[in-house]
Coordinates of C-alpha atoms in Angstrom, one line a residue:
X8 CA -71.6 -137.3 47.5
X9 CA -72.4 -134.1 45.6
X10 CA -73.4 -130.8 47.0
X11 CA -76.9 -131.2 45.8
X12 CA -77.2 -134.6 47.5
X13 CA -76.0 -133.1 50.8
X14 CA -78.4 -130.2 50.5
X15 CA -81.3 -132.7 49.9
X16 CA -80.3 -134.7 53.0
X17 CA -80.1 -131.5 55.0
X18 CA -83.6 -130.4 53.8
X19 CA -85.1 -133.8 54.7
X20 CA -83.5 -133.8 58.1
X21 CA -84.8 -130.2 58.7
X22 CA -88.3 -131.2 57.7
X23 CA -88.3 -134.2 60.0
X24 CA -86.9 -132.1 62.9
X25 CA -89.6 -129.5 62.3
X26 CA -92.4 -132.0 62.4
X27 CA -91.0 -133.7 65.6
X28 CA -90.5 -130.3 67.2
X29 CA -94.1 -129.3 66.7
X30 CA -95.3 -132.6 68.1
X31 CA -93.1 -132.3 71.2
X32 CA -94.1 -128.7 71.9
X33 CA -97.8 -129.6 71.6
X34 CA -97.4 -132.4 74.1
X35 CA -95.5 -130.1 76.4
X36 CA -98.3 -127.6 76.4
X37 CA -100.8 -130.4 77.1
X38 CA -98.6 -131.6 80.0
X39 CA -98.5 -128.2 81.5
X40 CA -102.3 -127.9 81.4
X41 CA -102.7 -131.3 83.0
X42 CA -100.2 -130.4 85.7
X43 CA -102.3 -127.3 86.5
X44 CA -105.5 -129.3 86.8
X45 CA -103.7 -131.8 89.2
X46 CA -102.4 -128.9 91.3
X47 CA -105.8 -127.2 91.4
X48 CA -107.3 -130.5 92.5
X49 CA -104.7 -130.9 95.2
X50 CA -105.2 -127.3 96.4
X51 CA -109.0 -128.0 96.5
X52 CA -108.4 -131.0 98.7
X53 CA -106.2 -128.9 101.0
X54 CA -109.0 -126.4 101.3
X55 CA -111.5 -129.1 102.3
X56 CA -109.0 -130.3 105.0
X57 CA -108.7 -126.7 106.2
X58 CA -112.4 -126.5 106.4
X59 CA -112.5 -129.6 108.5
X60 CA -110.1 -128.1 111.0
X61 CA -111.5 -124.5 111.1
X62 CA -115.1 -125.1 110.1
X63 CA -114.7 -122.6 107.3
X64 CA -112.8 -121.9 104.1
X65 CA -110.2 -119.2 104.1
X66 CA -111.5 -115.8 103.0
X67 CA -110.3 -114.4 99.6
X68 CA -108.2 -111.9 101.6
X69 CA -106.5 -114.8 103.6
X70 CA -105.9 -116.5 100.3
X71 CA -104.3 -119.9 99.7
X72 CA -101.4 -119.0 102.1
X73 CA -103.8 -119.8 104.9
X74 CA -103.2 -123.4 104.1
X75 CA -99.6 -123.1 105.1
X76 CA -100.5 -121.8 108.6
X77 CA -101.3 -123.9 111.6
X78 CA -105.1 -124.2 112.2
X79 CA -106.5 -124.8 115.6
X80 CA -103.3 -126.2 117.0
X81 CA -102.9 -128.7 114.1
X82 CA -100.2 -128.7 111.6
X83 CA -100.6 -126.7 108.4
X84 CA -102.6 -128.4 105.7
X85 CA -99.9 -127.7 103.0
X86 CA -96.2 -126.9 103.4
X87 CA -96.3 -124.5 100.4
X88 CA -98.6 -123.4 97.7
X89 CA -97.2 -124.1 94.2
X90 CA -97.3 -121.6 91.4
X91 CA -99.0 -122.7 88.2
X92 CA -96.9 -124.4 85.5
X93 CA -96.4 -120.9 83.9
X94 CA -94.9 -119.5 87.1
X95 CA -97.9 -117.4 88.3
X96 CA -99.7 -117.8 91.6
X97 CA -103.1 -119.5 91.5
X98 CA -106.1 -117.3 92.0
X99 CA -108.4 -118.2 94.9
X100 CA -111.9 -116.7 95.4
X101 CA -114.3 -117.4 98.3
X102 CA -117.2 -117.6 97.9
X103 CA -116.7 -118.5 94.3
X104 CA -118.3 -116.8 91.4
X105 CA -118.7 -120.1 89.6
X106 CA -118.9 -122.4 92.6
X107 CA -121.1 -120.2 94.7
X108 CA -121.4 -122.7 97.6
X109 CA -117.6 -123.2 97.8
X110 CA -114.5 -121.7 96.2
X111 CA -113.0 -121.0 92.8
X112 CA -109.4 -121.8 92.0
X113 CA -107.9 -120.7 88.7
X114 CA -104.8 -120.2 86.7
X115 CA -104.8 -117.7 83.9
X116 CA -102.9 -120.2 81.8
X117 CA -99.9 -119.6 79.5
X118 CA -101.1 -116.1 78.3
X119 CA -101.5 -114.9 81.9
X120 CA -104.8 -113.1 81.0
X121 CA -108.1 -113.8 82.8
X122 CA -110.6 -115.2 80.3
X123 CA -108.0 -115.5 77.6
X124 CA -109.5 -118.8 76.5
X125 CA -106.7 -120.9 78.1
X126 CA -107.6 -120.5 81.8
X127 CA -107.4 -123.6 83.9
X128 CA -110.1 -123.8 86.6
X129 CA -111.7 -126.0 89.2
X130 CA -115.0 -125.9 87.4
X131 CA -113.8 -126.9 83.9
X132 CA -113.6 -130.4 82.5
X133 CA -109.9 -131.2 82.4
X134 CA -110.5 -133.4 79.3
X135 CA -112.1 -130.6 77.3
X136 CA -110.0 -129.6 74.3
X137 CA -108.4 -126.2 74.5
X138 CA -106.6 -124.3 71.8

């Protein structure tokens, strides 16, 4: 095999690896977003259980950590509150600014900036395309 043939093979392998890498990275980002939606949904269920025990949602000041505390002699609703897939804590607001009769839960997404276009919230459609 000549040097030119070896270089052609290396270029082809590099191109294929680049295409595969882009596809895998895109799916990883999508999986992180879906994981955030699932966690937000689970936290929302925890908040509903908290309300059943205490007849109210935690205040914004109490935050999501209220779910890890015993309520009315009962066990805590959740053992711990996960961070979002990007390592940041979820934001909890009660009463919500979007869900005015209940609560808002949101992650600022991979850019960590509120309103950056990639936020994940409990009022968004999880199947809506995001860039």
